PDB file of C-alpha atoms in Angstrom:
ATOM      1  CA  MET O   1      70.174  95.942 113.548  1.00  0.00           C
ATOM      2  CA  ILE O   2      70.159  92.144 113.678  1.00  0.00           C
ATOM      3  CA  TYR O   3      73.105  90.344 112.143  1.00  0.00           C
ATOM      4  CA  PRO O   4      72.962  86.822 110.715  1.00  0.00           C
ATOM      5  CA  PRO O   5      74.635  83.944 112.537  1.00  0.00           C
ATOM      6  CA  TYR O   6      78.211  83.699 111.344  1.00  0.00           C
ATOM      7  CA  HIS O   7      80.021  80.496 110.472  1.00  0.00           C
ATOM      8  CA  ILE O   8      83.607  79.454 109.676  1.00  0.00           C
ATOM      9  CA  LEU O   9      84.354  76.454 107.504  1.00  0.00           C
ATOM     10  CA  ASN O  10      88.058  76.167 108.408  1.00  0.00           C
ATOM     11  CA  PRO O  11      88.543  77.416 111.990  1.00  0.00           C
ATOM     12  CA  GLU O  12      91.966  75.809 112.450  1.00  0.00           C
ATOM     13  CA  GLN O  13      93.342  77.574 109.388  1.00  0.00           C
ATOM     14  CA  ILE O  14      91.826  80.868 110.523  1.00  0.00           C
ATOM     15  CA  PHE O  15      93.390  80.507 113.967  1.00  0.00           C
ATOM     16  CA  GLN O  16      96.831  79.633 112.608  1.00  0.00           C
ATOM     17  CA  THR O  17      96.875  82.709 110.379  1.00  0.00           C
ATOM     18  CA  ALA O  18      95.614  85.026 113.098  1.00  0.00           C
ATOM     19  CA  ALA O  19      98.385  83.812 115.400  1.00  0.00           C
ATOM     20  CA  GLN O  20     100.780  85.897 113.272  1.00  0.00           C
ATOM     21  CA  PHE O  21      99.180  89.021 114.760  1.00  0.00           C
ATOM     22  CA  PRO O  22      99.353  88.614 118.562  1.00  0.00           C
ATOM     23  CA  ASN O  23      98.890  92.314 119.326  1.00  0.00           C
ATOM     24  CA  VAL O  24      95.609  92.409 117.406  1.00  0.00           C
ATOM     25  CA  PHE O  25      93.941  89.190 118.536  1.00  0.00           C
ATOM     26  CA  ARG O  26      94.165  89.395 122.303  1.00  0.00           C
ATOM     27  CA  PRO O  27      91.586  90.224 124.998  1.00  0.00           C
ATOM     28  CA  ARG O  28      91.199  93.777 126.236  1.00  0.00           C
ATOM     29  CA  GLU O  29      92.619  94.833 129.574  1.00  0.00           C
ATOM     30  CA  ALA O  30      89.994  95.199 132.280  1.00  0.00           C
ATOM     31  CA  GLU O  31      91.559  98.485 133.387  1.00  0.00           C
ATOM     32  CA  SER O  32      90.965 100.472 130.199  1.00  0.00           C
ATOM     33  CA  HIS O  33      88.754 103.243 128.871  1.00  0.00           C
ATOM     34  CA  LYS O  34      87.953 104.909 125.550  1.00  0.00           C
ATOM     35  CA  GLY O  35      91.151 106.944 125.711  1.00  0.00           C
ATOM     36  CA  THR O  36      93.118 103.709 125.834  1.00  0.00           C
ATOM     37  CA  TYR O  37      92.015 102.839 122.308  1.00  0.00           C
ATOM     38  CA  GLY O  38      92.763 106.098 120.531  1.00  0.00           C
ATOM     39  CA  THR O  39      90.962 108.660 118.397  1.00  0.00           C
ATOM     40  CA  LEU O  40      90.851 108.244 114.622  1.00  0.00           C
ATOM     41  CA  ALA O  41      90.062 111.080 112.195  1.00  0.00           C
ATOM     42  CA  ILE O  42      88.812 110.071 108.750  1.00  0.00           C
ATOM     43  CA  ILE O  43      88.686 112.807 106.117  1.00  0.00           C
ATOM     44  CA  GLY O  44      86.961 112.501 102.740  1.00  0.00           C
ATOM     45  CA  GLY O  45      83.337 112.601 101.751  1.00  0.00           C
ATOM     46  CA  ALA O  46      83.048 115.349  99.152  1.00  0.00           C
ATOM     47  CA  THR O  47      79.545 116.252  98.035  1.00  0.00           C
ATOM     48  CA  GLY O  48      77.798 113.133  96.790  1.00  0.00           C
ATOM     49  CA  MET O  49      80.390 110.851  98.434  1.00  0.00           C
ATOM     50  CA  SER O  50      79.478 111.205 102.100  1.00  0.00           C
ATOM     51  CA  GLY O  51      78.867 107.483 102.354  1.00  0.00           C
ATOM     52  CA  ALA O  52      82.554 106.680 101.854  1.00  0.00           C
ATOM     53  CA  VAL O  53      83.508 108.376 105.117  1.00  0.00           C
ATOM     54  CA  VAL O  54      80.530 106.857 106.919  1.00  0.00           C
ATOM     55  CA  LEU O  55      81.559 103.350 105.838  1.00  0.00           C
ATOM     56  CA  ALA O  56      85.158 103.889 106.936  1.00  0.00           C
ATOM     57  CA  ALA O  57      84.172 105.449 110.260  1.00  0.00           C
ATOM     58  CA  THR O  58      81.673 102.686 110.979  1.00  0.00           C
ATOM     59  CA  ALA O  59      84.282 100.021 110.269  1.00  0.00           C
ATOM     60  CA  ALA O  60      86.708 101.787 112.602  1.00  0.00           C
ATOM     61  CA  MET O  61      84.174 101.775 115.441  1.00  0.00           C
ATOM     62  CA  TYR O  62      83.408  98.096 114.885  1.00  0.00           C
ATOM     63  CA  GLN O  63      87.141  97.375 115.210  1.00  0.00           C
ATOM     64  CA  GLY O  64      87.222  98.901 118.652  1.00  0.00           C
ATOM     65  CA  CYS O  65      88.930 102.275 118.559  1.00  0.00           C
ATOM     66  CA  GLY O  66      87.934 104.636 121.341  1.00  0.00           C
ATOM     67  CA  LYS O  67      86.550 107.514 119.270  1.00  0.00           C
ATOM     68  CA  VAL O  68      86.077 108.297 115.585  1.00  0.00           C
ATOM     69  CA  TRP O  69      85.696 111.617 113.835  1.00  0.00           C
ATOM     70  CA  ALA O  70      84.162 111.592 110.344  1.00  0.00           C
ATOM     71  CA  GLY O  71      85.420 114.680 108.532  1.00  0.00           C
ATOM     72  CA  PHE O  72      83.582 115.778 105.401  1.00  0.00           C
ATOM     73  CA  ASN O  73      85.247 117.710 102.588  1.00  0.00           C
ATOM     74  CA  GLN O  74      82.236 119.983 102.307  1.00  0.00           C
ATOM     75  CA  PRO O  75      81.458 123.570 103.432  1.00  0.00           C
ATOM     76  CA  GLY O  76      79.044 122.217 106.070  1.00  0.00           C
ATOM     77  CA  LEU O  77      77.912 118.918 107.494  1.00  0.00           C
ATOM     78  CA  PRO O  78      75.687 116.864 105.164  1.00  0.00           C
ATOM     79  CA  PHE O  79      73.677 115.706 108.202  1.00  0.00           C
ATOM     80  CA  ALA O  80      73.627 116.404 111.917  1.00  0.00           C
ATOM     81  CA  VAL O  81      74.046 112.804 113.021  1.00  0.00           C
ATOM     82  CA  ILE O  82      74.314 109.346 111.482  1.00  0.00           C
ATOM     83  CA  PRO O  83      71.096 107.768 112.818  1.00  0.00           C
ATOM     84  CA  GLU O  84      72.355 104.187 112.714  1.00  0.00           C
ATOM     85  CA  ARG O  85      75.738 105.128 114.213  1.00  0.00           C
ATOM     86  CA  PRO O  86      75.377 108.112 116.566  1.00  0.00           C
ATOM     87  CA  GLU O  87      78.659 107.057 118.189  1.00  0.00           C
ATOM     88  CA  ILE O  88      80.536 108.635 115.265  1.00  0.00           C
ATOM     89  CA  MET O  89      81.384 112.307 115.743  1.00  0.00           C
ATOM     90  CA  LEU O  90      80.949 114.593 112.740  1.00  0.00           C
ATOM     91  CA  ALA O  91      82.944 117.592 111.547  1.00  0.00           C
ATOM     92  CA  THR O  92      84.080 119.300 108.389  1.00  0.00           C
ATOM     93  CA  ALA O  93      87.625 118.612 107.237  1.00  0.00           C
ATOM     94  CA  GLU O  94      88.585 122.184 108.124  1.00  0.00           C
ATOM     95  CA  GLN O  95      87.278 121.753 111.671  1.00  0.00           C
ATOM     96  CA  LEU O  96      89.316 118.590 112.177  1.00  0.00           C
ATOM     97  CA  HIS O  97      92.473 120.439 111.204  1.00  0.00           C
ATOM     98  CA  GLN O  98      92.111 122.438 114.420  1.00  0.00           C
ATOM     99  CA  ARG O  99      91.951 119.449 116.745  1.00  0.00           C
ATOM    100  CA  THR O 100      94.909 118.346 118.857  1.00  0.00           C
ATOM    101  CA  ASP O 101      93.527 115.073 120.225  1.00  0.00           C
ATOM    102  CA  ILE O 102      93.804 112.863 117.127  1.00  0.00           C
ATOM    103  CA  SER O 103      95.864 109.656 117.361  1.00  0.00           C
ATOM    104  CA  ALA O 104      95.913 108.779 113.635  1.00  0.00           C
ATOM    105  CA  TRP O 105      94.451 109.988 110.339  1.00  0.00           C
ATOM    106  CA  ALA O 106      92.901 108.295 107.315  1.00  0.00           C
ATOM    107  CA  VAL O 107      92.442 110.591 104.321  1.00  0.00           C
ATOM    108  CA  GLY O 108      90.959 110.037 100.889  1.00  0.00           C
ATOM    109  CA  CYS O 109      87.686 108.076 101.083  1.00  0.00           C
ATOM    110  CA  GLY O 110      85.445 109.949  98.633  1.00  0.00           C
ATOM    111  CA  LEU O 111      87.682 113.016  99.009  1.00  0.00           C
ATOM    112  CA  GLY O 112      87.268 114.356  95.473  1.00  0.00           C
ATOM    113  CA  LEU O 113      89.911 115.823  93.182  1.00  0.00           C
ATOM    114  CA  HIS O 114      89.215 119.551  93.368  1.00  0.00           C
ATOM    115  CA  GLU O 115      91.424 122.315  94.757  1.00  0.00           C
ATOM    116  CA  GLU O 116      90.243 121.993  98.340  1.00  0.00           C
ATOM    117  CA  SER O 117      91.179 118.311  98.261  1.00  0.00           C
ATOM    118  CA  GLU O 118      94.722 119.246  97.249  1.00  0.00           C
ATOM    119  CA  HIS O 119      94.936 121.575 100.249  1.00  0.00           C
ATOM    120  CA  ILE O 120      93.815 118.767 102.556  1.00  0.00           C
ATOM    121  CA  ILE O 121      96.561 116.443 101.305  1.00  0.00           C
ATOM    122  CA  THR O 122      99.184 119.144 101.658  1.00  0.00           C
ATOM    123  CA  TRP O 123      98.040 119.873 105.207  1.00  0.00           C
ATOM    124  CA  ALA O 124      97.923 116.211 106.198  1.00  0.00           C
ATOM    125  CA  LEU O 125     101.430 115.443 104.985  1.00  0.00           C
ATOM    126  CA  GLN O 126     102.865 118.497 106.738  1.00  0.00           C
ATOM    127  CA  HIS O 127     100.993 118.380 110.059  1.00  0.00           C
ATOM    128  CA  THR O 128     100.701 114.701 111.010  1.00  0.00           C
ATOM    129  CA  GLN O 129     104.333 113.604 111.012  1.00  0.00           C
ATOM    130  CA  ASN O 130     104.182 112.362 114.612  1.00  0.00           C
ATOM    131  CA  GLN O 131     101.071 110.265 113.884  1.00  0.00           C
ATOM    132  CA  PRO O 132     100.128 107.435 111.501  1.00  0.00           C
ATOM    133  CA  LEU O 133      98.634 108.729 108.258  1.00  0.00           C
ATOM    134  CA  LEU O 134      96.779 106.465 105.834  1.00  0.00           C
ATOM    135  CA  LEU O 135      96.143 107.740 102.309  1.00  0.00           C
ATOM    136  CA  ASP O 136      93.548 106.015 100.130  1.00  0.00           C
ATOM    137  CA  ALA O 137      91.499 106.565  96.975  1.00  0.00           C
ATOM    138  CA  ASP O 138      91.484 110.184  95.728  1.00  0.00           C
ATOM    139  CA  ALA O 139      94.301 111.086  98.114  1.00  0.00           C
ATOM    140  CA  LEU O 140      96.553 108.715  96.175  1.00  0.00           C
ATOM    141  CA  THR O 141      95.663 110.294  92.843  1.00  0.00           C
ATOM    142  CA  LEU O 142      96.445 113.742  94.225  1.00  0.00           C
ATOM    143  CA  LEU O 143      99.696 112.463  95.702  1.00  0.00           C
ATOM    144  CA  ALA O 144     100.703 110.976  92.355  1.00  0.00           C
ATOM    145  CA  HIS O 145     100.218 114.270  90.507  1.00  0.00           C
ATOM    146  CA  SER O 146     101.882 116.644  92.987  1.00  0.00           C
ATOM    147  CA  PRO O 147     105.700 116.806  93.107  1.00  0.00           C
ATOM    148  CA  THR O 148     105.519 118.745  96.373  1.00  0.00           C
ATOM    149  CA  SER O 149     103.289 116.162  98.026  1.00  0.00           C
ATOM    150  CA  ARG O 150     105.448 113.317  96.737  1.00  0.00           C
ATOM    151  CA  GLU O 151     108.468 114.864  98.429  1.00  0.00           C
ATOM    152  CA  SER O 152     106.537 115.499 101.651  1.00  0.00           C
ATOM    153  CA  ALA O 153     105.366 111.889 101.671  1.00  0.00           C
ATOM    154  CA  LYS O 154     108.949 110.609 101.636  1.00  0.00           C
ATOM    155  CA  GLN O 155     109.695 112.650 104.758  1.00  0.00           C
ATOM    156  CA  HIS O 156     106.569 111.725 106.711  1.00  0.00           C
ATOM    157  CA  GLY O 157     107.850 108.542 108.334  1.00  0.00           C
ATOM    158  CA  ARG O 158     104.542 106.969 109.423  1.00  0.00           C
ATOM    159  CA  LEU O 159     102.749 106.749 106.092  1.00  0.00           C
ATOM    160  CA  VAL O 160     100.416 103.985 104.882  1.00  0.00           C
ATOM    161  CA  LEU O 161      99.278 103.852 101.233  1.00  0.00           C
ATOM    162  CA  THR O 162      96.442 101.594 100.052  1.00  0.00           C
ATOM    163  CA  PRO O 163      96.241 101.770  96.235  1.00  0.00           C
ATOM    164  CA  HIS O 164      94.298  99.558  93.878  1.00  0.00           C
ATOM    165  CA  PRO O 165      96.186  98.738  90.642  1.00  0.00           C
ATOM    166  CA  ALA O 166      95.075 101.864  88.755  1.00  0.00           C
ATOM    167  CA  GLU O 167      96.113 104.123  91.650  1.00  0.00           C
ATOM    168  CA  ALA O 168      99.399 102.234  91.920  1.00  0.00           C
ATOM    169  CA  ALA O 169      99.976 102.915  88.223  1.00  0.00           C
ATOM    170  CA  ARG O 170      99.542 106.644  88.814  1.00  0.00           C
ATOM    171  CA  LEU O 171     101.962 106.586  91.737  1.00  0.00           C
ATOM    172  CA  LEU O 172     104.606 104.867  89.595  1.00  0.00           C
ATOM    173  CA  GLN O 173     103.730 106.695  86.364  1.00  0.00           C
ATOM    174  CA  ALA O 174     103.077 103.354  84.713  1.00  0.00           C
ATOM    175  CA  THR O 175     100.064 101.527  83.323  1.00  0.00           C
ATOM    176  CA  THR O 176      97.654  99.286  85.184  1.00  0.00           C
ATOM    177  CA  ALA O 177      98.809  96.413  82.996  1.00  0.00           C
ATOM    178  CA  ASP O 178     102.400  97.066  84.098  1.00  0.00           C
ATOM    179  CA  ILE O 179     101.353  96.876  87.736  1.00  0.00           C
ATOM    180  CA  GLN O 180      99.381  93.689  87.342  1.00  0.00           C
ATOM    181  CA  ALA O 181     102.167  92.040  85.353  1.00  0.00           C
ATOM    182  CA  ASN O 182     104.577  92.473  88.268  1.00  0.00           C
ATOM    183  CA  ARG O 183     102.606  93.121  91.426  1.00  0.00           C
ATOM    184  CA  MET O 184     105.392  92.148  93.838  1.00  0.00           C
ATOM    185  CA  GLU O 185     107.950  94.574  92.428  1.00  0.00           C
ATOM    186  CA  SER O 186     105.329  97.288  92.044  1.00  0.00           C
ATOM    187  CA  ALA O 187     104.387  97.081  95.727  1.00  0.00           C
ATOM    188  CA  LYS O 188     108.047  97.161  96.754  1.00  0.00           C
ATOM    189  CA  THR O 189     108.785 100.143  94.519  1.00  0.00           C
ATOM    190  CA  ILE O 190     105.887 102.186  95.869  1.00  0.00           C
ATOM    191  CA  SER O 191     106.975 101.502  99.455  1.00  0.00           C
ATOM    192  CA  GLN O 192     110.573 102.435  98.763  1.00  0.00           C
ATOM    193  CA  THR O 193     109.664 105.482  96.684  1.00  0.00           C
ATOM    194  CA  PHE O 194     107.350 106.961  99.305  1.00  0.00           C
ATOM    195  CA  ASN O 195     108.928 105.473 102.454  1.00  0.00           C
ATOM    196  CA  ALA O 196     105.553 103.949 103.302  1.00  0.00           C
ATOM    197  CA  VAL O 197     103.879 100.684 104.185  1.00  0.00           C
ATOM    198  CA  THR O 198     101.916  99.904 101.029  1.00  0.00           C
ATOM    199  CA  VAL O 199      98.854  97.744 100.419  1.00  0.00           C
ATOM    200  CA  LEU O 200      98.564  96.828  96.758  1.00  0.00           C
ATOM    201  CA  LYS O 201      94.938  95.734  96.696  1.00  0.00           C
ATOM    202  CA  GLY O 202      93.464  93.027  94.508  1.00  0.00           C
ATOM    203  CA  HIS O 203      93.331  89.247  94.440  1.00  0.00           C
ATOM    204  CA  GLN O 204      95.873  88.196  97.089  1.00  0.00           C
ATOM    205  CA  SER O 205      96.644  91.742  98.225  1.00  0.00           C
ATOM    206  CA  LEU O 206     100.271  92.524  99.001  1.00  0.00           C
ATOM    207  CA  VAL O 207     101.623  94.508 101.949  1.00  0.00           C
ATOM    208  CA  ALA O 208     105.113  95.908 101.324  1.00  0.00           C
ATOM    209  CA  THR O 209     107.431  97.782 103.680  1.00  0.00           C
ATOM    210  CA  PRO O 210     110.203 100.251 102.787  1.00  0.00           C
ATOM    211  CA  ASP O 211     112.896  97.698 103.681  1.00  0.00           C
ATOM    212  CA  GLY O 212     111.661  95.313 100.985  1.00  0.00           C
ATOM    213  CA  GLN O 213     109.535  92.875 102.988  1.00  0.00           C
ATOM    214  CA  VAL O 214     106.319  91.724 101.326  1.00  0.00           C
ATOM    215  CA  TYR O 215     103.390  89.950 102.968  1.00  0.00           C
ATOM    216  CA  THR O 216     100.969  88.108 100.682  1.00  0.00           C
ATOM    217  CA  ASN O 217      97.393  87.919 101.935  1.00  0.00           C
ATOM    218  CA  PHE O 218      95.356  84.819 101.130  1.00  0.00           C
ATOM    219  CA  SER O 219      92.039  85.696 102.774  1.00  0.00           C
ATOM    220  CA  GLY O 220      89.087  87.206 100.908  1.00  0.00           C
ATOM    221  CA  ASN O 221      86.958  86.396  97.895  1.00  0.00           C
ATOM    222  CA  ALA O 222      85.192  88.024  94.948  1.00  0.00           C
ATOM    223  CA  GLY O 223      82.466  89.364  97.233  1.00  0.00           C
ATOM    224  CA  LEU O 224      84.876  92.183  98.094  1.00  0.00           C
ATOM    225  CA  ALA O 225      84.469  93.520  94.541  1.00  0.00           C
ATOM    226  CA  THR O 226      81.783  95.929  95.689  1.00  0.00           C
ATOM    227  CA  ALA O 227      81.466  99.674  96.226  1.00  0.00           C
ATOM    228  CA  GLY O 228      82.811 100.804  99.583  1.00  0.00           C
ATOM    229  CA  SER O 229      84.932  97.746 100.303  1.00  0.00           C
ATOM    230  CA  GLY O 230      88.122  99.802 100.192  1.00  0.00           C
ATOM    231  CA  ASP O 231      86.632 102.398 102.541  1.00  0.00           C
ATOM    232  CA  VAL O 232      85.926  99.644 105.054  1.00  0.00           C
ATOM    233  CA  LEU O 233      89.529  98.444 104.764  1.00  0.00           C
ATOM    234  CA  SER O 234      90.795 101.959 105.494  1.00  0.00           C
ATOM    235  CA  GLY O 235      88.597 102.116 108.584  1.00  0.00           C
ATOM    236  CA  ILE O 236      89.785  98.738 109.849  1.00  0.00           C
ATOM    237  CA  ILE O 237      93.475  99.571 109.392  1.00  0.00           C
ATOM    238  CA  GLY O 238      93.050 103.057 110.845  1.00  0.00           C
ATOM    239  CA  SER O 239      91.309 101.609 113.877  1.00  0.00           C
ATOM    240  CA  LEU O 240      94.144  99.171 114.566  1.00  0.00           C
ATOM    241  CA  LEU O 241      96.709 101.955 114.172  1.00  0.00           C
ATOM    242  CA  VAL O 242      95.109 104.128 116.861  1.00  0.00           C
ATOM    243  CA  GLN O 243      94.907 101.149 119.208  1.00  0.00           C
ATOM    244  CA  GLY O 244      98.688 101.142 119.422  1.00  0.00           C
ATOM    245  CA  VAL O 245      99.433  98.226 117.113  1.00  0.00           C
ATOM    246  CA  ASP O 246     102.748  98.520 115.265  1.00  0.00           C
ATOM    247  CA  THR O 247     102.202  99.855 111.750  1.00  0.00           C
ATOM    248  CA  GLN O 248     103.350  96.770 109.879  1.00  0.00           C
ATOM    249  CA  GLU O 249     101.281  94.410 112.021  1.00  0.00           C
ATOM    250  CA  ALA O 250      98.249  96.707 111.944  1.00  0.00           C
ATOM    251  CA  VAL O 251      98.278  96.892 108.152  1.00  0.00           C
ATOM    252  CA  GLN O 252      98.891  93.200 107.571  1.00  0.00           C
ATOM    253  CA  ALA O 253      96.305  92.169 110.150  1.00  0.00           C
ATOM    254  CA  GLY O 254      93.803  94.692 108.814  1.00  0.00           C
ATOM    255  CA  VAL O 255      94.136  93.362 105.281  1.00  0.00           C
ATOM    256  CA  TRP O 256      93.802  89.772 106.491  1.00  0.00           C
ATOM    257  CA  LEU O 257      90.842  90.531 108.762  1.00  0.00           C
ATOM    258  CA  HIS O 258      89.026  92.423 105.990  1.00  0.00           C
ATOM    259  CA  GLY O 259      89.343  89.413 103.702  1.00  0.00           C
ATOM    260  CA  ALA O 260      88.611  86.871 106.420  1.00  0.00           C
ATOM    261  CA  ALA O 261      85.405  88.725 107.302  1.00  0.00           C
ATOM    262  CA  ALA O 262      84.329  88.411 103.667  1.00  0.00           C
ATOM    263  CA  ASP O 263      85.060  84.678 103.884  1.00  0.00           C
ATOM    264  CA  VAL O 264      82.905  84.453 107.011  1.00  0.00           C
ATOM    265  CA  LEU O 265      80.070  86.158 105.140  1.00  0.00           C
ATOM    266  CA  ARG O 266      80.476  83.851 102.167  1.00  0.00           C
ATOM    267  CA  ASP O 267      80.359  80.795 104.412  1.00  0.00           C
ATOM    268  CA  SER O 268      77.355  82.057 106.397  1.00  0.00           C
ATOM    269  CA  GLN O 269      74.737  81.512 103.684  1.00  0.00           C
ATOM    270  CA  ILE O 270      75.224  85.023 102.296  1.00  0.00           C
ATOM    271  CA  GLY O 271      77.521  84.120  99.428  1.00  0.00           C
ATOM    272  CA  GLU O 272      79.775  86.299  97.303  1.00  0.00           C
ATOM    273  CA  ILE O 273      77.237  87.829  94.914  1.00  0.00           C
ATOM    274  CA  GLY O 274      75.632  90.939  96.352  1.00  0.00           C
ATOM    275  CA  MET O 275      77.859  91.121  99.427  1.00  0.00           C
ATOM    276  CA  LEU O 276      77.668  94.677 100.767  1.00  0.00           C
ATOM    277  CA  ALA O 277      80.584  96.671 102.128  1.00  0.00           C
ATOM    278  CA  GLY O 278      78.522  97.564 105.180  1.00  0.00           C
ATOM    279  CA  GLU O 279      78.227  93.872 106.066  1.00  0.00           C
ATOM    280  CA  ILE O 280      81.984  93.401 106.347  1.00  0.00           C
ATOM    281  CA  ALA O 281      82.573  95.466 109.501  1.00  0.00           C
ATOM    282  CA  PRO O 282      80.246  93.564 111.874  1.00  0.00           C
ATOM    283  CA  ALA O 283      81.573  90.247 110.571  1.00  0.00           C
ATOM    284  CA  ALA O 284      85.136  91.466 111.203  1.00  0.00           C
ATOM    285  CA  ARG O 285      84.174  92.490 114.744  1.00  0.00           C
ATOM    286  CA  TRP O 286      82.696  89.050 115.400  1.00  0.00           C
ATOM    287  CA  LEU O 287      85.802  87.322 114.081  1.00  0.00           C
ATOM    288  CA  ARG O 288      88.253  89.485 116.010  1.00  0.00           C
ATOM    289  CA  ASN O 289      86.405  88.849 119.265  1.00  0.00           C
ATOM    290  CA  ARG O 290      86.297  85.111 118.624  1.00  0.00           C
ATOM    291  CA  LEU O 291      90.035  85.060 118.018  1.00  0.00           C
ATOM    292  CA  ALA O 292      90.838  87.371 120.918  1.00  0.00           C
ATOM    293  CA  ASN O 293      88.864  85.202 123.343  1.00  0.00           C
ATOM    294  CA  GLN O 294      90.126  81.841 122.120  1.00  0.00           C
ATOM    295  CA  THR O 295      92.511  81.403 125.060  1.00  0.00           C
ATOM    296  CA  THR O 296      89.742  81.777 127.626  1.00  0.00           C
ATOM    297  CA  ASN O 297      87.054  79.709 125.933  1.00  0.00           C
ATOM    298  CA  PRO O 298      88.515  77.546 123.151  1.00  0.00           C
ATOM    299  CA  VAL O 299      85.702  74.983 123.191  1.00  0.00           C
ATOM    300  CA  LYS O 300      82.958  77.456 122.395  1.00  0.00           C
ATOM    301  CA  LEU O 301      85.053  79.603 120.089  1.00  0.00           C
ATOM    302  CA  TRP O 302      83.575  78.430 116.805  1.00  0.00           C
ATOM    303  CA  HIS O 303      80.108  77.446 117.952  1.00  0.00           C
ATOM    304  CA  ALA O 304      78.750  80.602 119.596  1.00  0.00           C
TER     305      ALA O 304
END
């Protein structure tokens, strides 16, 4: 696949923002291997929604994690291999439950809302307490409606939640209008209620921590209003988590990088209308490498 040449209109501003995340935007160590960068398991992809897991897993690989498992919430695999991305390993959700080599989990992308999905959420909250666990999309709806899961979430300790406003409303038993009318307090309340780092998605997404801190993200544009964009965000954050980045920094940097990649696409003669979720991951890879290498080659950083 050939990618278009990327361009940044405001490189100084980009660099200044990225400097907040030193553990994300730094060169790799020469003495490293795939095990150094962790193994991410992404579970979702009910029948008819396989693409959600593929998008998330692809984004995770583009962000540099060592290995990625795509786990499908289906009785069998929907395909034997992803032709464009054979690097991604495939399994059913049930098969991934048996593995002991996973560094972090991302659950919910296209998961579905049936009984088997409820079992997956219950399992994840009970069996991943020593690992980062990101819940997105349908996983958040199931969490909102299950008193048992809500209580398990509070005890997890390494939880990341990434709701859009409607999902946030379910988590707080409120309305979407309530959430949008007071986004800051809503993000804080979700984080404190579930003892989780929370991304309240939308224009100027917010990242809240259980101790009341809130980071406001200013990257991104309306091109992100496209199917699969949230799945890509889950993959980016999950990838940073397995690479050993502290949870708060990984989430904040992932949100910023996701939006900044969309800005790169907008400024590279692609524009906002018709931007595809699958285009975000390679642009984010390009940007992360440019920022990570800025100390060794600052002159060529924005002109390669």
